[in-house]
Structures are given as structure tokens and as C-alpha cells.
Tab-separated table of C-alpha atoms and ligand atoms in Angstrom:
chain	number	residue	atom	x	y	z
A	195	MET	CA	3.307	-16.125	-26.651
A	196	TYR	CA	6.286	-18.402	-26.088
A	197	LEU	CA	5.687	-20.835	-23.192
A	198	SER	CA	8.152	-23.247	-21.618
A	199	LYS	CA	7.245	-26.940	-21.287
A	200	GLU	CA	6.314	-26.457	-17.631
A	201	GLU	CA	4.137	-23.448	-18.462
A	202	GLU	CA	2.429	-25.369	-21.236
A	203	SER	CA	1.699	-28.290	-18.947
A	204	MET	CA	0.070	-25.904	-16.453
A	205	LEU	CA	-2.002	-24.391	-19.243
A	206	ASN	CA	-3.076	-27.860	-20.367
A	207	GLY	CA	-4.331	-28.712	-16.885
A	208	GLU	CA	-1.642	-31.315	-16.163
A	209	GLU	CA	-0.916	-29.608	-12.831
A	210	GLY	CA	-4.500	-29.248	-11.693
A	211	GLU	CA	-7.521	-27.151	-12.462
A	212	ALA	CA	-6.455	-24.128	-10.382
A	213	ALA	CA	-3.064	-23.915	-12.107
A	214	ARG	CA	-4.823	-24.210	-15.476
A	215	LEU	CA	-7.211	-21.359	-14.674
A	216	ALA	CA	-4.438	-19.192	-13.222
A	217	MET	CA	-2.125	-19.788	-16.189
A	218	LYS	CA	-4.943	-19.071	-18.609
A	219	LEU	CA	-5.533	-15.697	-16.953
A	220	VAL	CA	-1.843	-14.697	-16.878
A	221	VAL	CA	-1.346	-15.725	-20.524
A	222	LYS	CA	-4.542	-14.033	-21.693
A	223	VAL	CA	-3.644	-10.687	-20.113
A	224	GLY	CA	-0.035	-10.991	-21.279
A	225	GLU	CA	-1.135	-11.685	-24.852
A	226	ALA	CA	-3.579	-8.765	-24.804
A	227	LEU	CA	-0.707	-6.490	-23.783
A	228	GLY	CA	1.665	-7.924	-26.384
A	229	ALA	CA	4.027	-9.741	-24.004
A	230	GLU	CA	6.235	-12.275	-25.804
A	231	ARG	CA	6.873	-14.546	-22.830
A	232	LEU	CA	6.411	-15.019	-19.089
A	233	VAL	CA	8.950	-14.363	-16.368
A	234	LYS	CA	9.448	-16.277	-13.110
A	235	ILE	CA	8.696	-14.279	-9.980
A	236	SER	CA	10.012	-14.625	-6.445
A	237	HIS	CA	7.169	-12.962	-4.535
A	238	ALA	CA	3.468	-12.374	-5.262
A	239	HIS	CA	1.355	-9.944	-3.263
A	240	ALA	CA	-2.432	-10.010	-3.621
A	241	SER	CA	-4.587	-6.944	-2.981
A	242	GLY	CA	-8.331	-6.272	-3.126
A	243	ILE	CA	-9.232	-9.141	-0.799
A	244	SER	CA	-11.591	-7.285	1.523
A	245	TYR	CA	-14.991	-9.015	1.571
A	246	ASP	CA	-16.478	-5.605	0.803
A	247	ASN	CA	-14.432	-5.603	-2.378
A	248	ILE	CA	-14.837	-9.159	-3.657
A	249	GLY	CA	-18.218	-10.119	-2.179
A	250	ASP	CA	-19.705	-13.610	-2.387
A	251	ALA	CA	-18.644	-14.054	-6.024
A	252	GLY	CA	-14.981	-13.479	-5.089
A	253	LEU	CA	-15.262	-15.758	-2.090
A	254	GLU	CA	-16.646	-18.488	-4.316
A	255	PHE	CA	-13.819	-17.909	-6.830
A	256	LEU	CA	-11.285	-18.394	-4.006
A	257	GLU	CA	-13.040	-21.544	-2.829
A	258	ASN	CA	-12.984	-22.958	-6.352
A	259	LEU	CA	-9.286	-22.180	-6.701
A	260	TYR	CA	-8.524	-23.864	-3.400
A	261	ASN	CA	-10.681	-26.907	-4.188
A	262	GLY	CA	-9.047	-27.118	-7.611
A	263	GLY	CA	-5.656	-27.584	-5.957
A	264	GLY	CA	-4.629	-23.898	-5.981
A	265	ARG	CA	-1.449	-23.572	-3.918
A	266	VAL	CA	1.134	-20.808	-4.139
A	267	ARG	CA	4.345	-21.705	-5.960
A	268	VAL	CA	6.353	-18.730	-4.598
A	269	PHE	CA	6.547	-16.616	-1.450
A	270	SER	CA	3.153	-14.891	-1.298
A	271	THR	CA	1.578	-12.254	0.921
A	272	PHE	CA	-1.745	-10.426	0.992
A	273	ASN	CA	-3.030	-6.916	1.629
A	274	PRO	CA	-5.099	-5.384	4.460
A	275	VAL	CA	-8.714	-6.479	4.799
A	276	GLY	CA	-11.953	-4.770	5.815
A	277	MET	CA	-11.632	-5.261	9.576
A	278	CYS	CA	-9.118	-5.159	12.439
A	279	ILE	CA	-7.111	-8.339	12.929
A	280	GLY	CA	-6.127	-9.555	16.390
A	281	LEU	CA	-6.960	-6.451	18.458
A	282	GLU	CA	-10.162	-4.807	19.633
A	283	PRO	CA	-11.140	-2.236	16.964
A	284	PRO	CA	-12.209	1.340	17.680
A	285	PRO	CA	-16.028	1.348	18.157
A	286	ARG	CA	-16.584	2.891	14.713
A	287	LEU	CA	-14.729	-0.019	13.068
A	288	ARG	CA	-16.703	-2.830	14.730
A	289	GLU	CA	-18.126	-5.030	11.998
A	290	ASP	CA	-21.317	-7.052	11.875
A	291	PRO	CA	-20.974	-10.827	12.455
A	292	ASN	CA	-21.804	-11.755	8.852
A	293	PHE	CA	-19.054	-9.500	7.481
A	294	VAL	CA	-16.567	-10.866	10.031
A	295	LYS	CA	-17.489	-14.462	9.160
A	296	LYS	CA	-16.991	-13.900	5.425
A	297	GLN	CA	-13.768	-11.912	5.852
A	298	VAL	CA	-12.311	-14.577	8.144
A	299	LYS	CA	-13.202	-17.220	5.544
A	300	ILE	CA	-11.298	-15.301	2.853
A	301	ILE	CA	-8.210	-15.068	5.072
A	302	LYS	CA	-8.457	-18.756	5.939
A	303	LEU	CA	-8.593	-19.741	2.261
A	304	LEU	CA	-5.549	-17.609	1.449
A	305	ARG	CA	-3.616	-19.234	4.290
A	306	LEU	CA	-4.670	-22.698	3.133
A	307	MET	CA	-3.360	-21.857	-0.321
A	308	GLY	CA	-0.005	-21.073	1.249
A	309	PHE	CA	-0.068	-17.291	1.654
A	310	GLU	CA	1.969	-15.871	4.527
A	311	ASP	CA	-0.046	-14.534	7.424
A	312	SER	CA	0.737	-10.945	6.412
A	313	VAL	CA	-2.371	-8.713	6.151
A	314	THR	CA	-0.347	-5.661	5.234
A	315	CYS	CA	0.350	-3.255	2.393
A	316	THR	CA	4.066	-3.236	3.284
A	317	PRO	CA	5.130	-6.720	2.069
A	318	TYR	CA	8.690	-5.404	1.650
A	319	ARG	CA	8.952	-5.422	5.463
A	320	ILE	CA	8.341	-9.189	5.505
A	321	ARG	CA	10.673	-10.086	2.660
A	322	THR	CA	13.047	-7.423	1.323
A	323	PRO	CA	13.009	-7.353	-2.499
A	324	ARG	CA	16.369	-7.623	-4.238
A	325	LEU	CA	17.700	-5.412	-7.010
A	326	GLY	CA	16.500	-6.701	-10.400
A	327	GLU	CA	14.282	-9.527	-9.151
A	328	HIS	CA	10.795	-9.953	-10.619
A	329	LEU	CA	7.648	-9.696	-8.496
A	330	ALA	CA	3.905	-9.658	-9.131
A	331	TRP	CA	2.409	-7.243	-6.616
A	332	GLY	CA	-1.070	-5.863	-6.521
A	333	GLU	CA	-0.882	-2.978	-4.055
A	334	SER	CA	-0.056	0.281	-5.817
A	335	SER	CA	1.917	1.811	-2.925
A	336	ALA	CA	3.949	-1.367	-2.472
A	337	VAL	CA	4.573	-1.616	-6.225
A	338	ALA	CA	5.965	1.928	-6.273
A	339	ALA	CA	8.104	1.198	-3.206
A	340	ALA	CA	9.470	-2.052	-4.684
A	341	ASN	CA	10.513	-0.365	-7.942
A	342	THR	CA	11.729	2.882	-6.365
A	343	LEU	CA	13.394	1.819	-3.117
A	344	TYR	CA	14.695	-1.623	-4.021
A	345	GLY	CA	15.031	-1.687	-7.801
A	346	ALA	CA	12.868	-4.816	-7.939
A	347	ARG	CA	10.553	-5.158	-10.946
A	348	THR	CA	6.807	-5.247	-10.773
A	349	ASN	CA	3.836	-3.815	-12.582
A	350	ARG	CA	0.679	-2.899	-10.715
A	351	GLU	CA	-1.289	-6.140	-10.924
A	352	GLY	CA	-5.021	-6.398	-10.367
A	353	GLY	CA	-6.121	-8.603	-7.418
A	354	PRO	CA	-6.983	-11.747	-9.447
A	355	LEU	CA	-3.787	-11.447	-11.501
A	356	ALA	CA	-1.505	-11.319	-8.470
A	357	LEU	CA	-3.363	-14.329	-7.088
A	358	ALA	CA	-2.948	-16.189	-10.388
A	359	ALA	CA	0.748	-15.220	-10.483
A	360	ALA	CA	1.172	-16.658	-6.962
A	361	ILE	CA	-0.277	-19.982	-8.149
A	362	VAL	CA	1.808	-20.288	-11.328
A	363	GLY	CA	4.914	-18.490	-10.007
A	364	ARG	CA	5.119	-16.308	-13.097
A	365	THR	CA	3.823	-13.130	-14.644
A	366	TYR	CA	3.890	-11.713	-18.169
A	367	TYR	CA	7.154	-10.073	-19.206
A	368	TRP	CA	5.952	-6.562	-19.944
A	369	GLY	CA	6.015	-2.971	-18.635
A	370	LEU	CA	8.360	-2.380	-15.726
A	371	HIS	CA	9.810	-5.908	-15.966
A	372	ILE	CA	11.697	-4.671	-19.030
A	373	GLU	CA	14.850	-2.620	-18.471
A	374	GLU	CA	14.023	-0.206	-21.301
A	375	ASN	CA	10.806	0.893	-19.598
A	376	ARG	CA	12.608	1.814	-16.377
A	377	GLN	CA	14.394	4.831	-17.835
A	378	PRO	CA	13.557	8.233	-16.331
A	379	THR	CA	11.178	10.227	-18.517
A	380	ILE	CA	10.795	13.519	-16.626
A	381	ARG	CA	12.941	15.398	-14.107
A	382	LEU	CA	11.503	16.833	-10.909
A	383	ARG	CA	13.727	19.289	-9.034
A	384	VAL	CA	12.900	20.284	-5.462
A	385	PRO	CA	15.425	22.986	-4.525
A	386	GLY	CA	15.749	24.837	-1.223
A	387	PHE	CA	13.926	22.600	1.245
A	388	ASN	CA	13.992	19.065	2.600
A	389	ILE	CA	11.205	16.499	2.410
A	390	ASP	CA	11.277	15.790	6.117
A	391	ASP	CA	7.780	15.014	7.258
A	392	GLU	CA	4.999	12.687	6.172
A	393	VAL	CA	2.663	15.408	4.858
A	394	THR	CA	5.278	17.195	2.729
A	395	ALA	CA	6.408	13.836	1.306
A	396	GLY	CA	2.817	12.961	0.448
A	397	LEU	CA	2.212	16.349	-1.150
A	398	LEU	CA	5.244	15.908	-3.386
A	399	GLY	CA	3.956	12.461	-4.414
A	400	TYR	CA	0.470	13.826	-5.014
A	401	TYR	CA	1.979	16.587	-7.186
A	402	MET	CA	3.773	13.927	-9.246
A	403	GLY	CA	0.611	11.861	-9.581
A	404	ILE	CA	-1.510	14.676	-10.957
A	405	ASN	CA	1.186	16.280	-13.129
A	406	MET	CA	3.375	13.382	-14.272
A	407	SER	CA	1.091	10.359	-14.530
A	408	ASP	CA	2.437	7.486	-16.688
A	409	ASN	CA	6.010	8.761	-16.287
A	410	VAL	CA	9.080	7.533	-14.442
A	411	PRO	CA	10.080	10.751	-12.611
A	412	LEU	CA	13.731	11.403	-11.793
A	413	VAL	CA	13.411	13.074	-8.403
A	414	ASP	CA	16.158	15.443	-7.349
A	415	ALA	CA	15.042	16.140	-3.782
A	416	LYS	CA	16.427	15.616	-0.308
A	417	VAL	CA	14.036	13.045	1.138
A	418	THR	CA	15.297	12.536	4.672
A	419	SER	CA	13.953	9.070	5.497
A	420	GLU	CA	12.887	5.872	3.809
A	421	ARG	CA	9.427	6.259	5.332
A	422	TYR	CA	8.970	9.557	3.483
A	423	VAL	CA	9.960	7.913	0.182
A	424	ILE	CA	7.276	5.287	0.858
A	425	SER	CA	4.646	7.954	1.650
A	426	MET	CA	5.602	9.924	-1.448
A	427	CYS	CA	5.346	6.813	-3.647
A	428	ALA	CA	1.958	5.894	-2.142
A	429	ALA	CA	0.530	9.338	-2.906
A	430	ALA	CA	1.969	9.373	-6.447
A	431	ALA	CA	0.462	5.952	-7.167
A	432	ALA	CA	-2.942	6.973	-5.755
A	433	SER	CA	-3.346	10.353	-7.444
A	434	GLY	CA	-1.814	9.221	-10.746
A	435	ASN	CA	-0.498	6.229	-12.579
A	436	ILE	CA	3.036	6.269	-11.210
A	437	ALA	CA	4.533	2.884	-10.381
A	438	MET	CA	8.162	3.936	-10.121
A	439	CYS	CA	10.374	6.970	-9.433
A	440	LEU	CA	14.125	7.303	-9.336
A	441	VAL	CA	15.038	9.274	-6.227
A	442	LYS	CA	18.511	10.771	-5.975
A	443	GLY	CA	20.569	9.189	-3.189
A	444	VAL	CA	17.886	6.541	-2.576
A	445	SER	CA	16.972	4.481	-5.641
A	446	PRO	CA	19.595	1.881	-6.606
A	447	GLU	CA	18.793	2.450	-10.290
A	448	TYR	CA	19.086	6.252	-10.164
A	449	ARG	CA	20.897	7.348	-13.299
A	450	GLU	CA	21.026	10.334	-15.607
A	451	PRO	CA	18.833	9.842	-18.693
A	452	ARG	CA	20.456	8.837	-21.995
A	453	ASP	CA	18.694	11.655	-23.825
A	454	PRO	CA	17.613	15.065	-22.519
A	455	ILE	CA	14.244	15.009	-20.715
A	456	GLU	CA	11.783	17.688	-19.711
A	457	GLY	CA	12.328	19.198	-16.253
A	458	VAL	CA	9.952	20.688	-13.693
A	459	GLU	CA	10.802	22.590	-10.502
A	460	VAL	CA	8.583	22.488	-7.424
A	461	SER	CA	8.724	25.106	-4.666
A	462	TYR	CA	7.506	24.863	-1.093
A	463	SER	CA	4.723	27.313	-1.908
A	464	ASP	CA	3.574	25.062	-4.792
A	465	LEU	CA	3.061	22.289	-2.232
A	466	THR	CA	1.322	24.646	0.223
A	467	SER	CA	-1.096	25.729	-2.520
A	468	LEU	CA	-1.704	22.087	-3.447
A	469	LYS	CA	-2.479	21.293	0.213
A	470	GLU	CA	-5.157	23.992	0.207
A	471	THR	CA	-6.855	22.434	-2.814
A	472	ILE	CA	-6.884	18.963	-1.213
A	473	GLU	CA	-8.097	19.846	2.284
A	474	SER	CA	-11.844	19.934	2.679
A	475	ALA	CA	-12.002	20.184	6.497
A	476	SER	CA	-10.107	21.967	9.255
A	477	LEU	CA	-8.204	20.155	12.001
A	478	ASP	CA	-10.835	21.409	14.458
A	479	GLU	CA	-13.559	19.640	12.505
A	480	ALA	CA	-11.723	16.301	12.351
A	481	GLU	CA	-13.376	13.631	14.500
A	482	LEU	CA	-10.283	11.446	14.523
A	483	PHE	CA	-6.752	11.258	13.148
A	484	PHE	CA	-5.611	8.360	10.987
A	485	THR	CA	-1.986	7.463	10.274
A	486	GLY	CA	-0.432	4.330	8.780
A	487	CYS	CA	-1.116	4.552	5.058
A	488	PRO	CA	0.969	2.639	4.107
A	489	HIS	CA	1.125	0.649	7.336
A	490	HIS	CA	3.543	1.826	10.011
A	491	ASP	CA	6.143	-0.344	11.642
A	492	VAL	CA	5.398	-0.909	15.325
A	493	ASP	CA	8.182	1.460	16.377
A	494	LEU	CA	5.787	4.375	15.826
A	495	LEU	CA	3.620	2.989	18.651
A	496	PHE	CA	6.554	3.238	21.028
A	497	GLN	CA	7.346	6.769	19.846
A	498	VAL	CA	3.735	7.860	20.393
A	499	ALA	CA	3.638	6.257	23.858
A	500	GLU	CA	6.848	8.057	24.810
A	501	TYR	CA	5.649	11.370	23.408
A	502	LEU	CA	2.367	11.160	25.324
A	503	SER	CA	4.081	10.278	28.546
A	504	ALA	CA	6.724	13.027	28.114
A	505	LYS	CA	3.871	15.507	27.722
A	506	ASN	CA	1.915	13.976	30.616
A	507	VAL	CA	-1.128	13.351	28.429
A	508	ALA	CA	-3.752	11.331	30.306
A	509	LYS	CA	-6.088	11.035	27.327
A	510	LEU	CA	-6.276	12.648	23.878
A	511	LYS	CA	-9.423	14.692	23.285
A	512	ARG	CA	-9.889	13.063	19.863
A	513	GLU	CA	-9.250	9.487	18.726
A	514	LEU	CA	-5.933	8.686	17.114
A	515	TRP	CA	-5.831	5.549	14.890
A	516	ILE	CA	-2.537	3.939	13.910
A	517	ALA	CA	-2.592	1.176	11.264
A	518	ILE	CA	0.027	-1.570	11.436
A	519	PRO	CA	0.459	-4.957	9.704
A	520	GLY	CA	-1.940	-7.680	10.845
A	521	TYR	CA	0.903	-10.097	11.592
A	522	ARG	CA	2.239	-7.665	14.206
A	523	ALA	CA	-0.936	-7.517	16.319
A	524	SER	CA	-0.007	-10.181	18.856
A	525	LYS	CA	3.405	-8.572	19.457
A	526	VAL	CA	1.964	-5.269	20.695
A	527	ARG	CA	-1.124	-6.336	22.648
A	528	ASP	CA	-0.074	-4.836	26.000
A	529	LEU	CA	1.130	-1.609	24.453
A	530	ALA	CA	-2.082	-1.326	22.425
A	531	ASP	CA	-4.144	-1.762	25.622
A	532	ALA	CA	-2.193	1.012	27.336
A	533	LEU	CA	-2.547	3.302	24.318
A	534	ARG	CA	-6.294	2.665	24.062
A	535	ARG	CA	-6.725	4.110	27.550
A	536	LYS	CA	-5.252	7.320	26.110
A	537	ASN	CA	-7.683	7.274	23.153
A	538	VAL	CA	-5.059	5.882	20.764
A	539	TYR	CA	-6.301	2.862	18.768
A	540	VAL	CA	-3.921	0.437	17.097
A	541	VAL	CA	-5.665	-0.960	14.006
A	542	PRO	CA	-3.822	-4.028	12.653
A	543	GLY	CA	-4.456	-5.582	9.263
A	544	THR	CA	-6.793	-2.898	7.968
A	545	CYS	CA	-6.912	0.837	7.283
A	546	ILE	CA	-9.426	3.631	7.109
A	547	VAL	CA	-9.601	3.438	3.307
A	548	VAL	CA	-10.497	-0.259	3.047
A	549	SER	CA	-12.730	-0.082	6.143
A	550	ARG	CA	-16.446	0.661	5.972
A	551	LEU	CA	-16.377	4.109	7.588
A	552	ARG	CA	-18.859	5.736	5.198
A	553	GLY	CA	-21.645	7.328	7.237
A	554	LYS	CA	-19.747	6.909	10.523
A	555	ALA	CA	-17.696	10.125	10.327
A	556	ASP	CA	-18.050	13.443	8.561
A	557	ALA	CA	-14.439	14.665	8.707
A	558	ILE	CA	-11.094	13.153	9.631
A	559	ALA	CA	-7.479	14.305	9.767
A	560	THR	CA	-4.534	12.388	8.378
A	561	ASP	CA	-0.880	12.717	7.485
A	562	SER	CA	-1.328	10.431	4.450
A	563	LEU	CA	-2.004	11.933	1.046
A	564	LYS	CA	-3.154	8.538	-0.228
A	565	THR	CA	-5.811	8.529	2.478
A	566	ALA	CA	-6.652	12.152	1.658
A	567	PHE	CA	-7.115	11.149	-1.986
A	568	TYR	CA	-9.493	8.265	-1.266
A	569	MET	CA	-11.610	9.363	1.731
A	570	PRO	CA	-13.789	11.931	-0.077
A	571	ARG	CA	-14.081	9.703	-3.157
A	572	ARG	CA	-14.824	6.347	-1.476
A	573	HIS	CA	-16.429	7.353	1.784
A	574	ASN	CA	-17.709	10.899	1.249
A	575	ILE	CA	-15.625	11.999	4.250
A	576	ARG	CA	-13.892	15.382	4.382
A	577	VAL	CA	-10.187	15.557	5.167
A	578	ALA	CA	-7.736	17.819	7.021
A	579	LEU	CA	-3.970	17.364	6.731
A	580	SER	CA	-1.478	17.562	9.586
A	581	THR	CA	1.395	15.615	11.050
A	582	ILE	CA	0.629	13.228	13.899
A	583	TRP	CA	2.653	15.413	16.268
A	584	GLU	CA	0.677	18.566	15.406
A	585	PHE	CA	-2.523	16.596	16.042
A	586	ILE	CA	-1.305	15.286	19.427
A	587	ASP	CA	-0.140	18.754	20.496
A	588	LYS	CA	-3.497	20.254	19.600
A	589	PHE	CA	-5.652	17.602	21.247
A	590	SER	CA	-3.674	16.788	24.379
A	591	ALA	CA	-5.897	17.005	27.433
B	782	F3S	FE1	-2.285	0.444	2.868
B	782	F3S	FE2	-4.791	1.062	3.168
B	782	F3S	FE3	-3.070	2.893	2.539
B	782	F3S	S1	-4.025	-0.738	2.186
B	782	F3S	S2	-1.477	1.880	1.392
B	782	F3S	S3	-3.096	1.717	4.447
B	782	F3S	S4	-5.068	2.642	1.624
């Protein structure tokens, strides 16, 4: 692989042990994939940093990187962790002191290395990616959003690779960093209805994931908000290997393919049938409702508060959990307190998927198809699908 002088000096350890280790990892993976060179990045985003995920070995690896002079060279953020940050968690999410101690240590090390205090899977809300710029992101939903919504370029990096990329400020020039690989490869037509709620958007993404994995779908659908594009991308990346779509009227790189490509048409009843195959519980059986996968902006909290007060709801009969970025927790403390009295829990910096809910619930409801994909697989928890508003209407006291 061709390396610049600066890259070679990092690889030779002239810029510290951490930079040497990080460069070695990036180069090794790049060479294995056949990359000819590296590319400078402007933003790294590390995922998989829950203590549950990395354990003591990962914690030690982070400590060694930090002690070896590991500092980020570019703007860097990190993903949700295994516990609530900055607000009282719902009782089922309270963690034991040892877990909390270790998780806090991981966050501290990341901050010391120069990571932004983010704790979110929506890094594009902290720093908006620009068309054509190169990133090294490790959260599949964020990767798909960066490529699809902003036309920025990133592959789906594993946790250690995104961390290494943050330290050396580069990644291997391969996959979706290369223009040629960003061409649409299959057409998806959605005639006759709009994608105008979170569940329908997720179902469309889930359909893409299971039927079009490893493709760049050209999506001809009316997706009525950016949030629904994000939910669709998250589901497509979870249920299949889709890191980029080109959505008509949304994606800056949307273009007709150079050569004819295969086309598929999806009807509303296709999505309804798919929903039936995914659901494993009824809304009545759900012990709680989770929304915020990917994390919501705090404006949803205000909308929920208004909705509850317009309907004169004193307290919901079932818990409602709303996940938001960790760095937002301190901004919404009073509102979160008021919502908790109504059985609505704001969960910053974490989510139901990366939490340790296994054994603490049998069935949940959600509007997120990414959550619906992972809950039975990771936590053995059954899932019902509904919008947040359907859930509130049903369980208003
Ligand atoms: Fe984010 Fe957790 Fe979903 S990290 S994308 S809320 S699985």
C-alpha cells in the first residue's frame, strides 16, 4: 500500500506507540481488502464501546492506547453505552455499581483521548457531514444516514477500526469511499402511498435489508421527513448489509444509473405482510414502549409532553421510554422529571438494544424496526410494532 511520509512515520512509531498501533491496524485491514492507499478523514465515530461489549480486555486496550499517547487527530464522537447518562434511568435499566464504574471509566478514557462528549448514534446532529467528505464511522445506522442523506463517504467500520482511524486521522481508501462503488445497483419503486410514519419507514428499510443486501438501492418513494429516511436506513443496515441508498428528492447523489438495473416494486400490503412476520407479541402484551432508535432529537420530548397534556393524561398505564443523545441530558432535566411523573422515561446516551434488558421483560413495543430486529436475537424479548401515538392513545389513563 502506498503511504505518505507522515503515514510512514506513524507506522514506524515516530509519533508514539498508540499512533503506531492504530496505523498498523488501519494498514493491515486496508491491505487485506486490497486498498491501494489511505484517505484523510474529517470525522471518526466509534461504536461498540459498551462495557458489556468490550469487557475488561477492551478497557485495558483503551487504557494502553491512552497511555501510549493515543489522542484523536480529527473530530471524533462515540456511540451510546450500556447505561443511562445524566438522568435517573427507569428501574429496569438501573445498573450494578461495578458495571457503572467500568462504563464510566471507558467514557472517561475516550474523553481524555479527545472524543467529543457525544454518547449518541446520531453523530450527524453534532457535526453535519458535507457532500463528498470522507468519514470513518462505526455505527451502521449513522453510516447509512451519512452516505444517503448527506452524500458523505464512509464504510461501516468495526469499533477498533473507527477508534484507530480517529487516532491516525485516516482510513483505507476502499468500498464506499470510491465514487464507482456509489452507483445504484437496484431500483425500488414504492407507488401509491407515502412513507409518512416511523413504522412504515422502518418496514421499507427492513424489506430492503432482507431482499437487497449488499446493494445500493435507488429508492423511488415519497419519504415525507428526514427522520423517516434515518429510520429506514437504520432498519436496512440492521436487517441486511446496506450502507447506502439513493432516495429520490432526498439524497444529493441521486442519479439515474448508467446502465439498466433490475427493478422491484413494493406495495403497502407487502409491508403489512412483512410486519406480521416480524411481530412476535401484541401491543396488549408489551410491558413498555421504546422509541429513539436511532436517537431522537429532544423536540420529540416536547411533542409528547404537549400531546399528553392536550389529552389530559395524568399517567400512562405502561412505561414509555424515549432515547436521546447523552450530551442532551442536562438540557432537558426539568422536562424529563415532569415526564417521569407521567410514566415517560427519557433515556439519554443508551438504548434498549445496547442495554442489559435480557430477563427483565418478556415483550416490548417499539416503532423502530432496528430495535425489532435485535430484541428477539440479543435479548430474547418479543416485539410488537406501533407508532408512539397509537401506543399513547391505547394506554392513556
Ligand atoms: Fe442507536 Fe441503539 Fe438504535 S445505538 S441506532 S438506538 S440500536
